[in-house]
Coordinates of C-alpha atoms and ligand atoms in Angstrom, one line a residue:
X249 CA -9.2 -35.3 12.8
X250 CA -9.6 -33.7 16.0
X251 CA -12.8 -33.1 18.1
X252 CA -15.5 -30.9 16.3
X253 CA -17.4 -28.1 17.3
X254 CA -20.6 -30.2 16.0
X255 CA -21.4 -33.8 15.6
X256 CA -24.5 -34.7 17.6
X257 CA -26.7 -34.9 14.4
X258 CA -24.6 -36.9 12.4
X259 CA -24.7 -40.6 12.2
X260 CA -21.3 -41.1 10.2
X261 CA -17.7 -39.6 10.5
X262 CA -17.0 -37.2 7.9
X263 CA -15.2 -38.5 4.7
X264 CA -11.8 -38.0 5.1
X265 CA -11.4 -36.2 1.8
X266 CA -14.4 -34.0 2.4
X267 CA -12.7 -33.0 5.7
X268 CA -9.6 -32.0 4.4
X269 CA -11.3 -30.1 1.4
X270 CA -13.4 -27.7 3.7
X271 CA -11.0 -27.2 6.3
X272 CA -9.4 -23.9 6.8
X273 CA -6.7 -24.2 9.8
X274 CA -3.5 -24.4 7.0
X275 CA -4.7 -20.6 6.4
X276 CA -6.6 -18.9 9.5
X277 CA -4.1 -20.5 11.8
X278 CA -2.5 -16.9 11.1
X279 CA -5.8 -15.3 13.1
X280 CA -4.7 -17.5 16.2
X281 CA -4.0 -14.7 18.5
X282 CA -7.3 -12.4 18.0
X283 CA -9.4 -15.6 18.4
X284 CA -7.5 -16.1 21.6
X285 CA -8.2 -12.4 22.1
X286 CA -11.9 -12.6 21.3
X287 CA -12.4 -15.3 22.9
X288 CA -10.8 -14.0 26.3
X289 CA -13.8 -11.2 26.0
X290 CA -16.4 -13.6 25.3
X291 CA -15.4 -15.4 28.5
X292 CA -15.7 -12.2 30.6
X293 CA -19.0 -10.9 29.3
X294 CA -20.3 -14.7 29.7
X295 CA -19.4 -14.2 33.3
X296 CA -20.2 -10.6 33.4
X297 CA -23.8 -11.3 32.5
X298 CA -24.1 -14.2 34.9
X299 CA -24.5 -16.8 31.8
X300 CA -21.1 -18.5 32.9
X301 CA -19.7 -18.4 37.0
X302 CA -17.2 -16.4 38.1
X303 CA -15.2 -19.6 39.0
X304 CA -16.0 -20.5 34.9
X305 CA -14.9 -17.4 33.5
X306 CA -11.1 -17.4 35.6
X307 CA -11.0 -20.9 34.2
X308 CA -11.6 -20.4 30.7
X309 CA -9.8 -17.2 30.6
X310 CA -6.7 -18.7 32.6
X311 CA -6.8 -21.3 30.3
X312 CA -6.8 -19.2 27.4
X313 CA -3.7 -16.8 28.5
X314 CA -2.2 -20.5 28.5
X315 CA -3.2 -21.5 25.1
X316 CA -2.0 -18.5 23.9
X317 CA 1.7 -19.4 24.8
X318 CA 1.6 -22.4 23.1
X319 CA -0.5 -22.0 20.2
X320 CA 2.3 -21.1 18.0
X321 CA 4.1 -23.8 18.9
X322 CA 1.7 -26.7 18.1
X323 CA 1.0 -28.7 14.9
X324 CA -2.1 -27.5 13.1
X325 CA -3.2 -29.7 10.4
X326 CA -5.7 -31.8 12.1
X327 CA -8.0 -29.6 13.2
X328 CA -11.0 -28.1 11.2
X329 CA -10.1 -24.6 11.5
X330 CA -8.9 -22.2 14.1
X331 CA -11.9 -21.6 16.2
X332 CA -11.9 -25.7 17.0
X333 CA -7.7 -25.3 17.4
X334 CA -8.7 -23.0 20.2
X335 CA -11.4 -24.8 21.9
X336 CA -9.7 -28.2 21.6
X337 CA -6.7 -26.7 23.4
X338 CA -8.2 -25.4 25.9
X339 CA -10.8 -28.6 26.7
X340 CA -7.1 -29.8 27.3
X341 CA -6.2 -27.7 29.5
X342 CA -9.2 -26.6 31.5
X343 CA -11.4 -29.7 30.9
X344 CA -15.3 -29.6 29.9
X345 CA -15.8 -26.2 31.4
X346 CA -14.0 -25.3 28.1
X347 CA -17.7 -26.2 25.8
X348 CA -18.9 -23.0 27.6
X349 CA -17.0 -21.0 26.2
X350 CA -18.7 -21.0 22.8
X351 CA -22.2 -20.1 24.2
X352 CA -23.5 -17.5 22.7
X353 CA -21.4 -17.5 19.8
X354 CA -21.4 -19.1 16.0
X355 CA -18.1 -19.5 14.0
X356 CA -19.9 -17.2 11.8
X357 CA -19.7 -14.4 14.0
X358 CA -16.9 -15.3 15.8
X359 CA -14.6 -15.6 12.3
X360 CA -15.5 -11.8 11.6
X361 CA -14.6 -10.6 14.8
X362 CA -11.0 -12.3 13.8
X363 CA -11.0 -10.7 10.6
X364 CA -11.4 -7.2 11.8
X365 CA -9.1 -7.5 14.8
X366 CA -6.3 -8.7 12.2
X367 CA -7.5 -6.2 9.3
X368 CA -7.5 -3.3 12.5
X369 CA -4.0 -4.8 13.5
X370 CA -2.4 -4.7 9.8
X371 CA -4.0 -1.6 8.4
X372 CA -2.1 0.0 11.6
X373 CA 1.3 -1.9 10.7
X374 CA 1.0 -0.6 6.8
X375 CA 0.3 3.0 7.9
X376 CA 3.3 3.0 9.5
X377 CA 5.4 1.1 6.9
X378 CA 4.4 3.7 4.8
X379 CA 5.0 6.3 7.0
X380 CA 8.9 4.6 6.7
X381 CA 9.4 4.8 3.0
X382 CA 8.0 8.1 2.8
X383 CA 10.2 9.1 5.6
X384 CA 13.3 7.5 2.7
X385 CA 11.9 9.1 0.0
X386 CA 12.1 12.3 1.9
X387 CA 16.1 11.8 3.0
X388 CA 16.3 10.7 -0.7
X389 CA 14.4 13.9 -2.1
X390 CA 16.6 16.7 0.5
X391 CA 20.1 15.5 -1.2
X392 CA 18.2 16.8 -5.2
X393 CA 17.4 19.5 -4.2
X394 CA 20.0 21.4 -6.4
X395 CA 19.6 19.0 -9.6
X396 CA 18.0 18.8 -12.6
X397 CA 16.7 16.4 -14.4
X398 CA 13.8 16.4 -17.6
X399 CA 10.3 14.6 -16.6
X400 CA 8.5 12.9 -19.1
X401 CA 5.1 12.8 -20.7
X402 CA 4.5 9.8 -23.6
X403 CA 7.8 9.0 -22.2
X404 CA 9.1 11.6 -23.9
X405 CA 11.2 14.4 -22.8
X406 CA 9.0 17.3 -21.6
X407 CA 10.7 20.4 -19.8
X408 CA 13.4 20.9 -17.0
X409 CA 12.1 19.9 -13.1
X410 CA 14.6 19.8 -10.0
X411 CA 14.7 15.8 -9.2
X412 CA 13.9 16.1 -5.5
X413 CA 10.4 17.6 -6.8
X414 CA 9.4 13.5 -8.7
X415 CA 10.6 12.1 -5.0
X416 CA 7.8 14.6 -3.7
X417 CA 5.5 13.3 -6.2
X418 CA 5.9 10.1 -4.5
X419 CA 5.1 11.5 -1.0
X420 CA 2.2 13.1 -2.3
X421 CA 1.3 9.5 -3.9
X422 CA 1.5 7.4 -0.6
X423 CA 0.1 9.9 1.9
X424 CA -3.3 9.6 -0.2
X425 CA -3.0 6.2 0.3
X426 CA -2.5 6.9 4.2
X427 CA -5.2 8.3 4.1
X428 CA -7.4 5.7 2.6
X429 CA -6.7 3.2 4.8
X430 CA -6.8 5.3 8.2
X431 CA -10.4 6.3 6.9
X432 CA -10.8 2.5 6.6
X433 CA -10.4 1.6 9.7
X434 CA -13.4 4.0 10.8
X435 CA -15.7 1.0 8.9
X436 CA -13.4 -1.9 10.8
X437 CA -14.4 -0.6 14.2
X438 CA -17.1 -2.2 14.1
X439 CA -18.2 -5.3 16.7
X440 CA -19.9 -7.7 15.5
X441 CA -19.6 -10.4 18.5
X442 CA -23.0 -11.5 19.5
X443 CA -24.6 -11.9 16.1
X444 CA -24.6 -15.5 16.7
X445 CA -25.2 -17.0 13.6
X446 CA -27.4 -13.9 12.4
X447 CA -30.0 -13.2 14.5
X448 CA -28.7 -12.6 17.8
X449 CA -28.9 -14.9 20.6
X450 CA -32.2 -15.4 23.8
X451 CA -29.3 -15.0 26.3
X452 CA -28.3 -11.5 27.4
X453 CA -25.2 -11.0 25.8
X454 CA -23.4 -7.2 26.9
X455 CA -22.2 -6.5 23.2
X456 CA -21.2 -3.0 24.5
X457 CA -18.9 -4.9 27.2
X458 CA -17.1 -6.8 24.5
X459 CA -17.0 -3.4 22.3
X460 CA -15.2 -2.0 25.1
X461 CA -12.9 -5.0 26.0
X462 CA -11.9 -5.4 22.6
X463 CA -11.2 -1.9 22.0
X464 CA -13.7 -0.8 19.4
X465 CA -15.9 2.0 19.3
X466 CA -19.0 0.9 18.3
X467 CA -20.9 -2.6 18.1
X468 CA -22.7 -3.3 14.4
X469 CA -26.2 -2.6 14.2
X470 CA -27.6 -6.0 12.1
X471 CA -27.0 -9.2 13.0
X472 CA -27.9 -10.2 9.6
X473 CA -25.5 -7.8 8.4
X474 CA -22.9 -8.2 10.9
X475 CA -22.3 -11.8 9.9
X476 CA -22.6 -11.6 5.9
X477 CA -20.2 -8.2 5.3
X478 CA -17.0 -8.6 4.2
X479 CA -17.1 -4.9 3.0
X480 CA -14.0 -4.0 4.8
X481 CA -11.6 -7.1 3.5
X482 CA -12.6 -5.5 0.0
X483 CA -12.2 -2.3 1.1
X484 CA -8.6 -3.1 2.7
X485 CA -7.6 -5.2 -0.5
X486 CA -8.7 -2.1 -2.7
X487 CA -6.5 0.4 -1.0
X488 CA -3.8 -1.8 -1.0
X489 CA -4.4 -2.4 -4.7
X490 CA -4.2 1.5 -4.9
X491 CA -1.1 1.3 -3.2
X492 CA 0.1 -1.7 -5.0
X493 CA -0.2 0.5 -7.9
X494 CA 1.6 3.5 -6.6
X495 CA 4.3 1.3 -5.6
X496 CA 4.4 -0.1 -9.3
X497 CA 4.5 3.2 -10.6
X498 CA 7.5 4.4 -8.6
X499 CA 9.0 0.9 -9.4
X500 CA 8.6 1.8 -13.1
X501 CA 10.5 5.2 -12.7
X502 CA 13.3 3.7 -10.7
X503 CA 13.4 0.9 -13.5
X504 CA 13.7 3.6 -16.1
X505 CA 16.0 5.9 -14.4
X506 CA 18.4 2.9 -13.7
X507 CA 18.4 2.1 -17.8
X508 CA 21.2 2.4 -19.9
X509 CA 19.8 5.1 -21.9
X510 CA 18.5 7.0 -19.3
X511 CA 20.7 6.1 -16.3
X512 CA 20.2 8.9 -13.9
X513 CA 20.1 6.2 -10.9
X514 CA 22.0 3.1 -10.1
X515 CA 20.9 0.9 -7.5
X516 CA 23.2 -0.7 -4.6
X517 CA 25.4 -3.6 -5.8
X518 CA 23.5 -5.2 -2.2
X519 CA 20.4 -4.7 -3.7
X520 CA 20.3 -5.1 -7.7
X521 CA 20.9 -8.8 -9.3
X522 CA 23.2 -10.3 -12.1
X523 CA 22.4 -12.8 -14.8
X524 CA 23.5 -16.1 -15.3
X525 CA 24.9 -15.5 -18.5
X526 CA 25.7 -11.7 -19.1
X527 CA 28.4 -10.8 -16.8
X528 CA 28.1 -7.1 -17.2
X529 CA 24.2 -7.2 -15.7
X530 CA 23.0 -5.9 -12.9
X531 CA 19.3 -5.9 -12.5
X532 CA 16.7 -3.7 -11.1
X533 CA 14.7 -7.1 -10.6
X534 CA 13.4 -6.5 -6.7
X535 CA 11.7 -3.5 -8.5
X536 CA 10.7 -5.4 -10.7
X537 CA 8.9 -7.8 -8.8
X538 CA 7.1 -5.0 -6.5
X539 CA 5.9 -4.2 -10.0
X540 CA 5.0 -7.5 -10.3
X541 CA 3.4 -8.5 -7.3
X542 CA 0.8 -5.2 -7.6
X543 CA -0.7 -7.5 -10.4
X544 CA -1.2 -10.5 -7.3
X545 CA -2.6 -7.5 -5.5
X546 CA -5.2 -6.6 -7.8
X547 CA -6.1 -10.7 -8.4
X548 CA -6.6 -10.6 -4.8
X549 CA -9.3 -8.3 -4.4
X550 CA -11.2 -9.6 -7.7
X551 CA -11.4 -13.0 -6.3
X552 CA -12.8 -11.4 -2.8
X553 CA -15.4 -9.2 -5.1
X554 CA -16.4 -12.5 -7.2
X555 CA -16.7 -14.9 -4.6
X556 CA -19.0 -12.1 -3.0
X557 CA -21.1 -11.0 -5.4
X558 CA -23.7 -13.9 -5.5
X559 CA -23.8 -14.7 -2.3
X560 CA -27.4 -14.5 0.1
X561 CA -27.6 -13.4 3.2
X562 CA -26.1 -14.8 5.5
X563 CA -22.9 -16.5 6.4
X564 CA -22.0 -19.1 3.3
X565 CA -19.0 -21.0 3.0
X566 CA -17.8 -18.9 0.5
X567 CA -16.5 -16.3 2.3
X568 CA -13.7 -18.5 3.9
X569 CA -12.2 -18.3 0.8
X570 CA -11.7 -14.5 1.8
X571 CA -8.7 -15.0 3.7
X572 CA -5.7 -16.7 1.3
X573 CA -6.1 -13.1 -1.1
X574 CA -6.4 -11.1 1.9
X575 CA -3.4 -12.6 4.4
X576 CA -1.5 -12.9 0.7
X577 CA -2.2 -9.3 -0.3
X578 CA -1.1 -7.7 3.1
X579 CA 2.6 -9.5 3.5
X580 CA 3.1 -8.9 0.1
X581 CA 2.5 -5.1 0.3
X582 CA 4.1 -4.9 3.6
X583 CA 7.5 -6.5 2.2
X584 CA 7.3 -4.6 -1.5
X585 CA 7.2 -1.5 1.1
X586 CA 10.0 -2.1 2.9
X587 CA 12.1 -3.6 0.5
X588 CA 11.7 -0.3 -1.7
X589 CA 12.5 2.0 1.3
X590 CA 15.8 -0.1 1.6
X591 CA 16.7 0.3 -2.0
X592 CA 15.7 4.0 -2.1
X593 CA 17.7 4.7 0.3
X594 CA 20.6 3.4 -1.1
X595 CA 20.2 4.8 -4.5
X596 CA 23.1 6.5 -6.7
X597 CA 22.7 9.6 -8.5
X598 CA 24.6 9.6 -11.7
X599 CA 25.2 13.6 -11.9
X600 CA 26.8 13.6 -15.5
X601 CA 23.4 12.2 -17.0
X602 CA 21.4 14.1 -15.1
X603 CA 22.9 17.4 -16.2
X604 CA 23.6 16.3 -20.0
X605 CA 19.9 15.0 -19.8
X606 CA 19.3 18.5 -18.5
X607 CA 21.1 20.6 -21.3
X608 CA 19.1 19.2 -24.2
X609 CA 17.5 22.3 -25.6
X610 CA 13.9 21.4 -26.6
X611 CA 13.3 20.9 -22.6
X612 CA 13.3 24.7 -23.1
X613 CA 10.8 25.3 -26.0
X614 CA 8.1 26.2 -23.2
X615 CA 10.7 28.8 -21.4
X616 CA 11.2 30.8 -24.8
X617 CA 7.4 30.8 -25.9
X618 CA 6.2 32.1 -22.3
X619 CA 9.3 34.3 -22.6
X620 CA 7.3 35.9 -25.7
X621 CA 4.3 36.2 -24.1
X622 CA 5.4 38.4 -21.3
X623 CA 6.4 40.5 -24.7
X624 CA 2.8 41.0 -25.6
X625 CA 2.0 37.3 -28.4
X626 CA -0.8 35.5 -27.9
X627 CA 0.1 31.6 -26.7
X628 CA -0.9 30.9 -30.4
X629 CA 1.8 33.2 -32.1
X630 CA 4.5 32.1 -29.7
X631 CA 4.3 28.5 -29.8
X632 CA 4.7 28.5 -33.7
X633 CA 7.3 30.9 -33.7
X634 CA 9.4 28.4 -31.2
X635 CA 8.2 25.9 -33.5
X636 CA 9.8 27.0 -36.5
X637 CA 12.7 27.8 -34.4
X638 CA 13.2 24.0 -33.5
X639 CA 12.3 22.8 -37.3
X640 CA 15.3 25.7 -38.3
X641 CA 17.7 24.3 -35.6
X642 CA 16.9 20.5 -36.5
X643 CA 16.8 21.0 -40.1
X644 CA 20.4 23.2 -40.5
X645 CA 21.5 20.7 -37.4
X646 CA 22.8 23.6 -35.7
X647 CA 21.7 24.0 -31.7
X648 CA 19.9 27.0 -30.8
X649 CA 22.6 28.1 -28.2
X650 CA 25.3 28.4 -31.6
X651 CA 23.1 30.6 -33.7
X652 CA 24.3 34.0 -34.2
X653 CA 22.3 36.9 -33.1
X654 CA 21.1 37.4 -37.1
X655 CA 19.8 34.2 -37.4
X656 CA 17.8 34.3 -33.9
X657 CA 16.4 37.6 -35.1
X658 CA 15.1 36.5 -38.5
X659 CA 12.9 33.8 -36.7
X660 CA 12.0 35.6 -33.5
X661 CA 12.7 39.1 -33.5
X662 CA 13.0 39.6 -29.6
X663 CA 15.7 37.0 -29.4
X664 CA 19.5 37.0 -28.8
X665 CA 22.1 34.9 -27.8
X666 CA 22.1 36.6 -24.3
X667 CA 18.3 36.0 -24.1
X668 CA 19.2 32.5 -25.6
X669 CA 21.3 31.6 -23.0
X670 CA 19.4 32.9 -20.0
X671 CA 16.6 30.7 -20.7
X672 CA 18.3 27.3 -22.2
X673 CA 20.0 27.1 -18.7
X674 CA 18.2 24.5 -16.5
X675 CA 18.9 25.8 -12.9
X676 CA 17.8 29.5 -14.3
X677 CA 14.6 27.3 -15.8
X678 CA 13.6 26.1 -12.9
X679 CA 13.9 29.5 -10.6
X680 CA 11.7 31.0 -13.1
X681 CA 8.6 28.6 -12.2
X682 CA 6.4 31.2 -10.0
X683 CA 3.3 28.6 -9.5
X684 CA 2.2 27.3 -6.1
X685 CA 2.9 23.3 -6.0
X686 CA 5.1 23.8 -9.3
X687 CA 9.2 22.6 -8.8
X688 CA 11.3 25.8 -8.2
X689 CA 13.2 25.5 -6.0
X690 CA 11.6 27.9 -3.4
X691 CA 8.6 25.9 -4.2
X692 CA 10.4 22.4 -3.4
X693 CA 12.3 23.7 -0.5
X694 CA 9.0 24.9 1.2
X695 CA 7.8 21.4 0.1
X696 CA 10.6 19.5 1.9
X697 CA 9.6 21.5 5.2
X698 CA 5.9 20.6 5.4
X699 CA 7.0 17.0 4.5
X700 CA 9.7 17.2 7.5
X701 CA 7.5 18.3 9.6
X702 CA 3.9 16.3 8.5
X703 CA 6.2 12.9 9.3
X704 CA 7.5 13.9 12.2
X705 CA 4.1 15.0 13.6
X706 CA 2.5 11.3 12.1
Ligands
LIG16 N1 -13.7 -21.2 8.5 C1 -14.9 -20.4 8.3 C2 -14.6 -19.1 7.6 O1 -13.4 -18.8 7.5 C3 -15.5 -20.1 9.6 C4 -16.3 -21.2 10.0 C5 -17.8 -21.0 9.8 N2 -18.3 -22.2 9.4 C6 -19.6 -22.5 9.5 N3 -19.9 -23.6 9.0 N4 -20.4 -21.6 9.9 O2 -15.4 -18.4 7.2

């Protein structure tokens, strides 16, 4: 066990087993370097305000430059959590002048200042891992631009869509989730240093100095407050949950595309897996276990919300439990992104599916009845008349595109094999879309410009 941050009240060592239950170092030993950063400020604005001498505040933050080099390199386990790591090497290093350091400051304070230094840190790092995929789903999305394929509702074949336009569904997906978490990091820049342990402290701590040393743009307005929220770790674990769905989702599609029945997609022989026992296999699984791990995701932030949601004001032990679902949450979102950007860019387009999946003539049932309303039906009237057009072609079991003029005729008066073929004809389909944000291709090529140029600009 090595030296604690408190003691002088207690007449007996702690039980050994009690120690090693409420300690925390095996976990926030990941928020080593921003309570070496924090701390640096603390020493300055001790010395800035004349708490601490000038002499002091070289030595402690000398001696925490130093600590900072060998931090990583030291064995943990014995120490109660990271914020005694910290002191205790630098009481090493700098001697007793090292106890100064904390004046002025509580763990409880101190431990969110961590937490939103590392949340500011990785909300930064996923914003721009998700800049990265989109930037591959956007590569991906210019090479289908001249292909069809069918999209799905109820999993079921709905009408004709160029691909490149369900790769620019994605983008659409992940820039909301951008979004979310640069909005976030508006309620992470927030200081909270010089709370103490909730009231604020009698010495005359500069929390505007530390503010600006730190880098943040405004200093929290409650002590009380400042010391019980953990707002933003939800808040971070429930965009990435968002994003942990999104990722799913786009998992799913790739999972179905690469099917045998559907088979539009086939994944890189570096990047899909075999099975032990089926020698023709090979596996989507690493899409599968994005999929998977969105589930961990969501587990995450419901433990944070639980653990939360009885707690008083202030600080309670509790909240140290905060840190395994958040740390856990953000490396697994940060690999699932870059592990899908990998296998998206790598992805094989089977062309023969997609344009077989593309001649299947019910995609076109939509074409033909808004076809008759621009000859004067009512939606009603028309999407009967295609109706019993489909029951005729399934019930005689002959395709639409084989049936004589006569026979077109005697269903739908205004059709004819010409007509017929003009509209059953994907790429002709798909020029035809005239809505703003729909997938023609004028439409998706003016999409794949503003995406070119929104990431470049990012
Ligand atoms: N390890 C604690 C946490 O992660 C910080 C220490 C606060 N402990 C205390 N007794 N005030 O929340």
């Amino acid at each position: 066990m090595g030296e604690k941050l408190w003691g002088g009240r207690f007449k007996k060592k702690l039980d050994k087993e009690i120690f090693e239950f409420t300690k925390s170092i095996s976990f926030d030993k990941r928020l080593a370097f921003y309570d070496i950063e924090g701390s640096i400020a603390h020493a300055k604005m001790l010395g800035k305000s004349g708490i601490i001498s000038q002499k002091e505040k070289e030595l402690l933050v000398e001696g925490l430059k130093e600590v900072k080099k060998e931090i990583l390199k030291i064995k943990f386990e014995n120490e109660e959590d990271i914020h005694t790591l910290v002191i205790n090497l630098l009481r090493k290093r700098v001697g007793d002048v090292a106890d100064k350091l904390h004046i002025g400051r509580s763990r409880n304070d101190q431990v969110v200042l961590d937490l939103r230094l590392y949340c500011r840190n990785e909300v930064k790092e996923i914003i721009g891992r998700i800049r990265k995929l989109q930037i591959s789903l956007l590569e991906r999305a210019k090479k289908l631009k001249a292909l069809t394929i069918p999209f799905y509702t109820h999993l079921k074949n709905a009408q004709c869509i160029i691909f490149a336009h369900q790769f620019l569904a994605y983008l659409q997906m992940l820039e909301r989730d951008k979004e979310r978490l640069k909005e976030s990091l508006e309620r992470i820049d927030i200081m909270p240093l010089g709370s103490g342990a909730g009231r604020g402290s009698t010495l005359p701590l500069d929390r505007f100095f530390l503010a600006k040393e730190l880098g943040f743009s405004c200093v929290s307005e409650n002590s009380l407050d400042a010391v019980s929220d953990r707002d933003f770790v939800i808040e971070v674990l429930s965009n990435l949950s968002i994003l942990g769905m999104h990722l799913s989702r786009i998992c799913e599609d790739l999972i179905l595309f690469s099917s045998d029945e559907i088979g539009f997609i086939e994944g890189d022989d570096a990047h899909f897996t075999g099975s032990s026992i089926l020698p023709h296999k090979k596996n989507p699984d690493p899409l599968e276990l994005i999929r998977g791990y969105s589930g961990k995701i969501y587990g995450d932030l419901i433990s944070v919300l639980v653990t939360m949601k009885g707690l008083p004001l202030s600080y309670n032990r509790d909240m140290q439990l905060d840190k395994p679902p958040l740390f856990d949450s953000v490396e697994i979102i940060k690999r699932s992104i870059s592990v899908l950007g990998k296998i998206i860019s790598k992805i094989k387009v089977n062309e023969e599916r997609l344009k077989k999946a593309s001649a299947k003539e019910f995609l076109f049932s939509t074409d033909l009845a808004e076809f008759l309303v621009t000859k004067g039906y009512s939606w009603q009237k028309a999407h009967t008349l295609v109706g019993k057009l489909i029951l005729e072609s399934e019930e005689k079991k002959k395709p639409i595109r084989e049936m004589s003029d006569k026979h077109l005729k005697k269903i739908i008066p205004e059709l004819n094999k010409e007509i017929i073929s003009e509209l059953l004809e994907p790429l002709k389909s798909v020029r035809r879309i005239k809505t703003y944000g729909g997938s023609s291709p004028a439409e998706v090529t003016r999409q794949l410009a503003i995406w070119e140029r929104r990431l470049k600009r990012d």
